Amino acid sequence: MSRTDAKAVCKRPEPYFCELDDRYRTLQPLVYRHLFSNDSNQILLTRMVYLDRQEHLQKMCHSYMQDIKHQTNLTKYREMYDHLLVDQKHRLLYCYVPKVACTNWKRVFMILIGLANTTDPLKIPASAAHQKDVITRLSNYSSMEIDSILHTFTKFLFVRHPFERLLSAYRNKLEQHYQSSKYFQSRFGRHIIKHYRQNPSNESLTKGDDVTFKEFATYLVGQEGVLNEHWRPIYDLCHPCSINYDIIGKYETLDQDSEFILKQVGEKGISFPRAPKSSSTTSKLRKYFDSLQQDIIRQLYNVYIMDFKLFGYNLQEFLGYEMG
């Protein structure tokens, strides 16, 4: 399907197809071939949603990254590819983002590439899905192979409202008392309490398991704030202004977007785990952010500003007002 044909079908201008550097554009994404072989109006309507997301992303990249066409060859920076998982069989490339359903997508990837003897993702332990290097990463390939994969594989990622994702990370890793939280409470919690709490108790300094959201936010906007992958901006994890993703899924439409991808690669026997009907994190967002001063919220916004701009998020719907 040529770009001219694509324009004829969609009847709209597509800056995604014509404005950006062609080096890392997928030549013919698998999902697009399936889409254009299907005459369903619903399928075409779904494609328009993804084109809108791509179009917005590329527009923002041009606005905030004027020198995008002059960036150094990406294949020289292998650390940029640690979050890109490879499925050779289906020619898929997935940038996983912690706190955006990445556990379930890693489970699905294990099934897709034949690493699990099941078609039910939930039967795969989360610990197995997160085991380091269980799924091949793009950084494991040679520079020539990386270049080929970036050109020919269908690339996708899932995004989420930056503050909702941040709060989810805080609650899961620092506030709640899961076994998996102990590392984060020991590694980050004790440090935050020591440096951002007046007169901390010995118990808090030892366990680090009672960090407040205000303390966590203050730590993040400080110069020493370490952006662990669970709260690092998606912009820094997946480099969406340098790698042209074919599908941008959203946490808000997780079920539909996941089903769409699986259906288009021909895997009808795999069902992506259904997301809860309502997010408790979303409902609690205002409560947690009410504990922060406006200046801290503004500084947090600046930390995640590229995620807000690139993926079309704002503060109005969550906090009742918008930042500039």
Coordinates of C-alpha atoms in Angstrom, one line a residue:
M1 CA 0.0 0.0 0.0
S2 CA 1.6 3.2 -1.1
R3 CA 1.4 6.5 0.8
T4 CA -0.7 7.9 -2.1
D5 CA -3.1 5.0 -1.7
A6 CA -3.2 5.6 2.0
K7 CA -4.2 9.2 1.5
A8 CA -6.9 8.2 -1.0
V9 CA -8.4 5.7 1.4
C10 CA -8.3 8.0 4.5
K11 CA -9.1 11.2 2.5
R12 CA -6.9 13.4 4.7
P13 CA -3.4 14.9 4.8
E14 CA -1.0 12.7 6.7
P15 CA 2.1 14.6 7.9
Y16 CA 3.2 11.3 9.5
F17 CA 3.8 10.0 6.0
C18 CA 5.5 13.0 4.5
E19 CA 7.3 15.3 6.9
L20 CA 9.7 13.3 9.0
D21 CA 13.0 11.7 8.4
D22 CA 12.4 8.3 6.7
R23 CA 15.3 6.4 8.4
Y24 CA 13.2 4.7 11.1
R25 CA 9.7 4.7 9.5
T26 CA 8.2 1.2 9.1
L27 CA 8.2 0.4 5.4
Q28 CA 4.9 -1.5 5.5
P29 CA 3.6 -2.1 9.0
L30 CA 1.9 -5.5 9.3
V31 CA -1.2 -4.0 10.9
Y32 CA -1.6 -1.6 8.0
R33 CA -1.5 -4.3 5.5
H34 CA -4.3 -6.1 7.3
L35 CA -6.3 -2.9 7.7
F36 CA -6.3 -2.0 4.0
S37 CA -7.3 -5.5 3.1
N38 CA -10.4 -5.2 5.2
D39 CA -13.3 -3.1 3.9
S40 CA -14.9 -2.7 7.3
N41 CA -15.8 0.9 8.2
Q42 CA -15.1 0.1 11.8
I43 CA -11.5 -1.0 11.0
L44 CA -10.9 2.2 9.0
L45 CA -12.4 4.3 11.8
T46 CA -10.1 2.6 14.2
R47 CA -7.1 3.3 12.0
M48 CA -8.1 7.0 12.0
V49 CA -7.8 7.0 15.8
Y50 CA -4.2 5.8 15.5
L51 CA -3.4 8.3 12.7
D52 CA -4.8 11.1 14.9
R53 CA -2.4 10.0 17.7
Q54 CA 0.5 9.8 15.3
E55 CA -0.3 13.1 13.7
H56 CA -0.5 14.9 17.1
L57 CA 2.8 13.2 18.2
Q58 CA 4.7 14.2 15.1
K59 CA 3.3 17.8 15.2
M60 CA 4.5 18.1 18.8
C61 CA 7.9 16.6 18.0
H62 CA 8.4 19.2 15.3
S63 CA 7.3 22.0 17.7
Y64 CA 9.6 20.9 20.6
M65 CA 12.4 19.1 18.7
Q66 CA 13.2 21.3 15.7
D67 CA 16.5 19.5 15.0
I68 CA 14.9 16.0 14.9
K69 CA 16.1 15.4 11.3
H70 CA 19.7 16.1 12.4
Q71 CA 19.9 13.6 15.2
T72 CA 22.9 11.2 15.3
N73 CA 22.2 7.7 14.1
L74 CA 20.2 5.9 16.8
T75 CA 22.0 2.6 16.3
K76 CA 25.1 4.1 18.0
Y77 CA 23.2 4.3 21.3
R78 CA 22.3 0.8 22.4
E79 CA 21.1 1.9 25.9
M80 CA 18.2 3.5 24.1
Y81 CA 16.9 0.1 23.1
D82 CA 16.7 -1.6 26.5
H83 CA 12.9 -1.1 26.6
L84 CA 12.2 -2.4 23.1
L85 CA 11.1 -6.0 23.1
V86 CA 11.4 -8.1 19.9
D87 CA 8.9 -10.6 18.5
Q88 CA 10.6 -12.0 15.3
K89 CA 7.8 -14.3 14.4
H90 CA 5.1 -11.6 14.2
R91 CA 7.6 -8.8 13.3
L92 CA 6.6 -6.8 16.3
L93 CA 8.6 -4.3 18.3
Y94 CA 7.1 -3.2 21.7
C95 CA 8.4 -0.5 23.9
Y96 CA 7.4 -1.4 27.4
V97 CA 6.5 1.3 29.9
P98 CA 6.2 0.4 33.6
K99 CA 2.8 1.2 35.1
V100 CA 1.1 1.1 31.7
A101 CA 0.0 -2.6 31.6
C102 CA 3.6 -3.7 30.8
T103 CA 3.3 -6.9 32.9
N104 CA 0.4 -8.2 30.8
W105 CA 2.0 -7.2 27.6
K106 CA 5.2 -9.0 28.5
R107 CA 3.1 -12.0 29.3
V108 CA 1.5 -11.8 25.9
F109 CA 4.9 -11.4 24.3
M110 CA 6.0 -14.6 26.0
I111 CA 3.1 -16.4 24.4
L112 CA 3.6 -14.8 21.0
I113 CA 7.3 -15.9 20.8
G114 CA 6.6 -19.4 22.2
L115 CA 8.1 -19.0 25.7
A116 CA 5.0 -20.0 27.5
N117 CA 3.0 -23.2 27.3
T118 CA -0.4 -21.5 27.6
T119 CA -2.6 -19.0 25.7
D120 CA -3.8 -17.4 28.9
P121 CA -1.5 -14.5 29.9
L122 CA -2.7 -14.6 33.5
K123 CA -1.3 -18.1 34.0
I124 CA 2.2 -16.7 33.6
P125 CA 3.6 -15.4 36.9
A126 CA 4.5 -11.7 36.9
S127 CA 7.9 -12.6 38.2
A128 CA 8.5 -14.7 35.1
A129 CA 7.4 -11.9 32.8
H130 CA 9.7 -9.5 34.5
Q131 CA 12.7 -11.8 34.5
K132 CA 15.6 -9.9 33.0
D133 CA 16.3 -10.9 29.4
V134 CA 13.6 -13.5 29.2
I135 CA 12.4 -11.7 26.1
T136 CA 15.0 -10.5 23.6
R137 CA 15.6 -6.7 23.5
L138 CA 16.5 -4.7 20.5
S139 CA 19.8 -3.8 22.2
N140 CA 20.9 -7.4 21.8
Y141 CA 21.1 -7.1 18.1
S142 CA 23.9 -5.7 15.9
S143 CA 23.7 -2.2 14.5
M144 CA 22.8 -3.5 11.0
E145 CA 20.0 -5.8 12.5
I146 CA 18.7 -2.9 14.6
D147 CA 18.4 -0.7 11.5
S148 CA 16.6 -3.4 9.6
I149 CA 14.1 -4.1 12.5
L150 CA 13.3 -0.4 12.9
H151 CA 12.5 -0.2 9.2
T152 CA 10.5 -3.4 8.8
F153 CA 8.8 -4.3 12.1
T154 CA 5.5 -2.9 13.4
K155 CA 6.4 -0.8 16.3
F156 CA 4.0 0.1 19.2
L157 CA 3.9 1.4 22.7
F158 CA 1.2 2.2 25.3
V159 CA 1.0 5.5 27.1
R160 CA -0.9 6.9 30.2
H161 CA -1.6 10.2 31.8
P162 CA 1.7 11.2 33.3
F163 CA 0.4 12.1 36.7
E164 CA -1.8 9.0 36.9
R165 CA 1.2 6.9 36.0
L166 CA 3.3 8.7 38.6
L167 CA 0.8 8.2 41.3
S168 CA 0.4 4.5 40.4
A169 CA 4.1 4.0 40.7
Y170 CA 4.2 5.8 44.1
R171 CA 1.3 3.8 45.5
N172 CA 2.6 0.5 44.2
K173 CA 6.3 0.9 45.0
L174 CA 6.4 3.2 48.1
E175 CA 3.1 3.4 49.8
Q176 CA 1.7 -0.1 49.7
H177 CA 3.3 -3.1 51.5
Y178 CA 3.9 -5.6 48.8
Q179 CA 6.8 -8.0 48.8
S180 CA 8.0 -6.4 45.6
S181 CA 7.8 -2.9 47.2
K182 CA 10.6 -3.7 49.7
Y183 CA 13.4 -3.0 47.3
F184 CA 12.0 0.4 46.4
Q185 CA 11.3 1.3 50.0
S186 CA 14.9 0.3 50.9
R187 CA 16.5 1.9 47.9
F188 CA 14.5 5.1 47.5
G189 CA 12.2 5.3 50.5
R190 CA 14.9 5.5 53.2
H191 CA 16.8 8.1 51.2
I192 CA 13.7 10.3 50.7
I193 CA 12.8 10.1 54.4
K194 CA 16.3 10.9 55.4
H195 CA 16.6 14.0 53.2
Y196 CA 13.0 15.3 53.0
R197 CA 11.5 14.7 56.4
Q198 CA 12.2 16.7 59.5
N199 CA 12.9 14.6 62.6
P200 CA 12.3 11.1 61.0
S201 CA 11.9 8.2 63.4
N202 CA 14.5 5.4 63.5
E203 CA 11.9 3.0 62.2
S204 CA 11.1 5.1 59.2
L205 CA 14.8 5.6 58.5
T206 CA 15.3 1.8 58.7
K207 CA 12.3 0.6 56.7
G208 CA 11.6 3.5 54.3
D209 CA 8.0 2.3 54.0
D210 CA 6.0 5.4 55.0
V211 CA 7.1 8.0 52.4
T212 CA 4.4 10.5 51.8
F213 CA 3.4 11.6 48.3
K214 CA 4.5 15.1 49.1
E215 CA 8.0 13.8 50.1
F216 CA 8.1 11.7 46.9
A217 CA 7.1 14.7 44.7
T218 CA 9.6 17.0 46.4
Y219 CA 12.4 14.4 45.8
L220 CA 11.5 14.0 42.1
V221 CA 11.7 17.7 41.4
G222 CA 14.9 18.1 43.3
Q223 CA 18.2 18.0 41.4
E224 CA 19.1 14.6 42.9
G225 CA 15.8 13.0 42.0
V226 CA 16.6 9.6 40.4
L227 CA 14.1 8.8 37.6
N228 CA 13.7 5.1 38.0
E229 CA 12.0 3.4 35.0
H230 CA 8.7 3.2 37.0
W231 CA 8.4 6.9 37.0
R232 CA 10.8 8.0 34.3
P233 CA 9.0 10.0 31.5
I234 CA 7.9 7.8 28.5
Y235 CA 9.7 10.3 26.3
D236 CA 13.0 9.1 27.9
L237 CA 12.1 5.4 27.8
C238 CA 10.8 5.0 24.2
H239 CA 12.2 8.0 22.3
P240 CA 9.0 8.7 20.3
C241 CA 10.4 11.6 18.5
S242 CA 13.2 9.5 17.0
I243 CA 11.4 6.2 16.5
N244 CA 8.2 6.3 14.4
Y245 CA 5.8 4.1 16.3
D246 CA 3.1 2.6 14.1
I247 CA 0.6 2.2 16.9
I248 CA 0.2 4.4 20.0
G249 CA -2.0 2.6 22.4
K250 CA -3.5 4.4 25.4
Y251 CA -4.2 3.1 28.9
E252 CA -7.6 4.7 28.7
T253 CA -8.4 2.4 25.7
L254 CA -6.2 -0.5 26.7
D255 CA -8.7 -3.3 26.0
Q256 CA -9.6 -2.0 22.5
D257 CA -6.1 -1.2 21.5
S258 CA -4.6 -4.5 22.7
E259 CA -7.4 -6.5 21.0
F260 CA -6.8 -4.5 17.8
I261 CA -3.0 -5.3 17.8
L262 CA -3.5 -9.0 18.5
K263 CA -6.3 -9.4 15.9
Q264 CA -4.2 -7.7 13.2
V265 CA -1.2 -10.0 13.8
G266 CA -3.5 -13.0 13.4
E267 CA -3.5 -14.2 17.0
K268 CA -7.2 -14.7 17.7
G269 CA -6.6 -17.3 20.3
I270 CA -4.9 -14.9 22.7
S271 CA -7.0 -12.6 24.8
F272 CA -5.4 -9.6 26.5
P273 CA -6.4 -9.5 30.2
R274 CA -9.3 -7.2 30.6
A275 CA -8.6 -4.0 32.5
P276 CA -10.6 -3.1 35.6
K277 CA -13.7 -1.1 34.8
S278 CA -12.5 1.9 36.8
S279 CA -9.0 2.9 37.9
S280 CA -8.7 3.5 41.6
T281 CA -5.6 5.5 40.8
T282 CA -7.6 7.9 38.7
S283 CA -10.3 8.4 41.4
K284 CA -7.6 9.2 44.0
L285 CA -5.5 11.5 41.9
R286 CA -7.1 14.7 43.1
K287 CA -6.8 13.6 46.8
Y288 CA -3.0 13.0 46.5
F289 CA -2.2 16.1 44.5
D290 CA -4.2 18.3 46.9
S291 CA -1.4 17.7 49.3
L292 CA 1.1 19.4 47.0
Q293 CA 1.9 23.1 46.7
Q294 CA 1.2 24.7 43.3
D295 CA 4.9 25.3 42.8
I296 CA 5.7 21.5 43.3
I297 CA 2.9 20.6 40.9
R298 CA 4.2 23.0 38.3
Q299 CA 7.7 21.6 38.7
L300 CA 6.4 18.0 38.3
Y301 CA 4.5 19.1 35.2
N302 CA 7.8 20.4 33.8
V303 CA 9.5 17.0 34.5
Y304 CA 6.8 15.3 32.4
I305 CA 6.0 18.1 30.0
M306 CA 7.0 16.1 26.9
D307 CA 4.7 13.2 27.9
F308 CA 1.9 15.7 28.3
K309 CA 2.5 17.4 25.0
L310 CA 3.4 14.4 22.8
F311 CA 0.5 12.2 23.9
G312 CA -2.3 14.8 24.2
Y313 CA -2.8 14.9 28.0
N314 CA -3.7 17.8 30.2
L315 CA -4.4 18.6 33.8
Q316 CA -7.9 20.0 33.4
E317 CA -9.8 16.8 33.7
F318 CA -7.9 15.6 36.7
L319 CA -7.1 18.7 38.7
G320 CA -9.6 21.2 37.4
Y321 CA -7.1 23.6 35.8
E322 CA -4.4 23.6 33.2
M323 CA -0.7 24.5 33.1
G324 CA 0.8 26.7 30.4

